[in-house]
Amino acid sequence: MKAVADDPKFLEAAPFAGAVLPILSAGAYQGYLTDPDQLAYEIIYPTILDALQGNLTAAEEAANSIHETANAMVDAAQ
């Protein structure tokens, strides 16, 4: 939340967050997610790991896989 990020008390409590606050305005709403952890740890992370290990042939293949699997997760939740 931008209101929290703009509060000086936030930075006092979490000084490590100072490095990412300048890019906060570039963030985008991810959509209707019932489980953001599932998106990060079960969809994005393993797919990127597969791409880095050469199990996927192209970056586009990884991006499409993430896109399709994430959309299926959202569709299943509605």
PDB file of C-alpha atoms in Angstrom:
ATOM      1  CA  MET A   1       0.000   0.000   0.000  1.00  0.00           C
ATOM      2  CA  LYS A   2       1.376   3.350  -1.022  1.00  0.00           C
ATOM      3  CA  ALA A   3       0.045   5.001   2.134  1.00  0.00           C
ATOM      4  CA  VAL A   4       2.085   2.600   4.241  1.00  0.00           C
ATOM      5  CA  ALA A   5       5.179   2.987   2.074  1.00  0.00           C
ATOM      6  CA  ASP A   6       4.990   6.778   2.389  1.00  0.00           C
ATOM      7  CA  ASP A   7       4.834   6.590   6.191  1.00  0.00           C
ATOM      8  CA  PRO A   8       8.294   7.308   7.696  1.00  0.00           C
ATOM      9  CA  LYS A   9       7.528   4.858  10.501  1.00  0.00           C
ATOM     10  CA  PHE A  10       7.435   2.060   7.923  1.00  0.00           C
ATOM     11  CA  LEU A  11      11.001   2.726   6.829  1.00  0.00           C
ATOM     12  CA  GLU A  12      12.108   2.928  10.450  1.00  0.00           C
ATOM     13  CA  ALA A  13      10.552  -0.472  11.141  1.00  0.00           C
ATOM     14  CA  ALA A  14      11.751  -2.055   7.902  1.00  0.00           C
ATOM     15  CA  PRO A  15      14.871  -0.232   6.655  1.00  0.00           C
ATOM     16  CA  PHE A  16      15.615  -3.037   4.186  1.00  0.00           C
ATOM     17  CA  ALA A  17      12.501  -1.994   2.238  1.00  0.00           C
ATOM     18  CA  GLY A  18      14.130   1.330   1.335  1.00  0.00           C
ATOM     19  CA  ALA A  19      15.782  -0.252  -1.688  1.00  0.00           C
ATOM     20  CA  VAL A  20      12.458  -1.189  -3.318  1.00  0.00           C
ATOM     21  CA  LEU A  21      10.367   1.847  -2.409  1.00  0.00           C
ATOM     22  CA  PRO A  22      11.574   3.897  -5.418  1.00  0.00           C
ATOM     23  CA  ILE A  23      10.122   1.290  -7.817  1.00  0.00           C
ATOM     24  CA  LEU A  24       6.787   1.001  -6.005  1.00  0.00           C
ATOM     25  CA  SER A  25       5.065   3.336  -8.454  1.00  0.00           C
ATOM     26  CA  ALA A  26       5.979   0.989 -11.327  1.00  0.00           C
ATOM     27  CA  GLY A  27       4.034  -1.872  -9.738  1.00  0.00           C
ATOM     28  CA  ALA A  28       0.897  -3.253 -11.320  1.00  0.00           C
ATOM     29  CA  TYR A  29      -2.159  -4.990  -9.944  1.00  0.00           C
ATOM     30  CA  GLN A  30      -1.758  -8.725 -10.498  1.00  0.00           C
ATOM     31  CA  GLY A  31      -5.443  -9.408 -10.731  1.00  0.00           C
ATOM     32  CA  TYR A  32      -7.771 -11.618  -8.737  1.00  0.00           C
ATOM     33  CA  LEU A  33      -5.416 -13.932  -6.870  1.00  0.00           C
ATOM     34  CA  THR A  34      -6.741 -16.188  -4.158  1.00  0.00           C
ATOM     35  CA  ASP A  35      -3.247 -17.503  -3.419  1.00  0.00           C
ATOM     36  CA  PRO A  36      -0.304 -15.279  -4.394  1.00  0.00           C
ATOM     37  CA  ASP A  37       2.067 -17.828  -2.851  1.00  0.00           C
ATOM     38  CA  GLN A  38       0.824 -20.471  -5.283  1.00  0.00           C
ATOM     39  CA  LEU A  39       1.584 -18.105  -8.144  1.00  0.00           C
ATOM     40  CA  ALA A  40       5.075 -17.335  -6.874  1.00  0.00           C
ATOM     41  CA  TYR A  41       6.208 -20.694  -5.533  1.00  0.00           C
ATOM     42  CA  GLU A  42       4.292 -23.262  -7.576  1.00  0.00           C
ATOM     43  CA  ILE A  43       4.016 -21.520 -10.946  1.00  0.00           C
ATOM     44  CA  ILE A  44       6.616 -18.781 -11.496  1.00  0.00           C
ATOM     45  CA  TYR A  45       9.588 -20.166  -9.544  1.00  0.00           C
ATOM     46  CA  PRO A  46       9.582 -23.716 -10.964  1.00  0.00           C
ATOM     47  CA  THR A  47       9.004 -22.482 -14.508  1.00  0.00           C
ATOM     48  CA  ILE A  48      11.879 -20.007 -14.349  1.00  0.00           C
ATOM     49  CA  LEU A  49      14.054 -22.710 -12.800  1.00  0.00           C
ATOM     50  CA  ASP A  50      13.170 -25.033 -15.697  1.00  0.00           C
ATOM     51  CA  ALA A  51      14.101 -22.295 -18.154  1.00  0.00           C
ATOM     52  CA  LEU A  52      17.436 -21.642 -16.451  1.00  0.00           C
ATOM     53  CA  GLN A  53      18.237 -25.360 -16.397  1.00  0.00           C
ATOM     54  CA  GLY A  54      17.524 -25.639 -20.121  1.00  0.00           C
ATOM     55  CA  ASN A  55      14.378 -27.744 -19.767  1.00  0.00           C
ATOM     56  CA  LEU A  56      12.430 -25.163 -21.789  1.00  0.00           C
ATOM     57  CA  THR A  57      13.593 -24.187 -25.253  1.00  0.00           C
ATOM     58  CA  ALA A  58      12.883 -20.456 -25.148  1.00  0.00           C
ATOM     59  CA  ALA A  59      12.028 -17.610 -22.816  1.00  0.00           C
ATOM     60  CA  GLU A  60       8.723 -17.267 -24.655  1.00  0.00           C
ATOM     61  CA  GLU A  61       7.880 -20.857 -23.734  1.00  0.00           C
ATOM     62  CA  ALA A  62       8.451 -20.078 -20.055  1.00  0.00           C
ATOM     63  CA  ALA A  63       6.418 -16.874 -20.251  1.00  0.00           C
ATOM     64  CA  ASN A  64       3.547 -18.620 -22.014  1.00  0.00           C
ATOM     65  CA  SER A  65       3.588 -21.449 -19.494  1.00  0.00           C
ATOM     66  CA  ILE A  66       3.433 -18.997 -16.578  1.00  0.00           C
ATOM     67  CA  HIS A  67       0.676 -17.025 -18.298  1.00  0.00           C
ATOM     68  CA  GLU A  68      -1.488 -20.063 -19.047  1.00  0.00           C
ATOM     69  CA  THR A  69      -1.007 -21.729 -15.653  1.00  0.00           C
ATOM     70  CA  ALA A  70      -1.631 -18.505 -13.736  1.00  0.00           C
ATOM     71  CA  ASN A  71      -4.786 -17.820 -15.733  1.00  0.00           C
ATOM     72  CA  ALA A  72      -5.993 -21.368 -15.053  1.00  0.00           C
ATOM     73  CA  MET A  73      -5.422 -20.772 -11.321  1.00  0.00           C
ATOM     74  CA  VAL A  74      -7.470 -17.569 -11.411  1.00  0.00           C
ATOM     75  CA  ASP A  75     -10.221 -19.151 -13.511  1.00  0.00           C
ATOM     76  CA  ALA A  76     -10.484 -22.094 -11.102  1.00  0.00           C
ATOM     77  CA  ALA A  77     -10.929 -19.727  -8.159  1.00  0.00           C
ATOM     78  CA  GLN A  78     -13.872 -17.843  -9.642  1.00  0.00           C
TER      79      GLN A  78
END
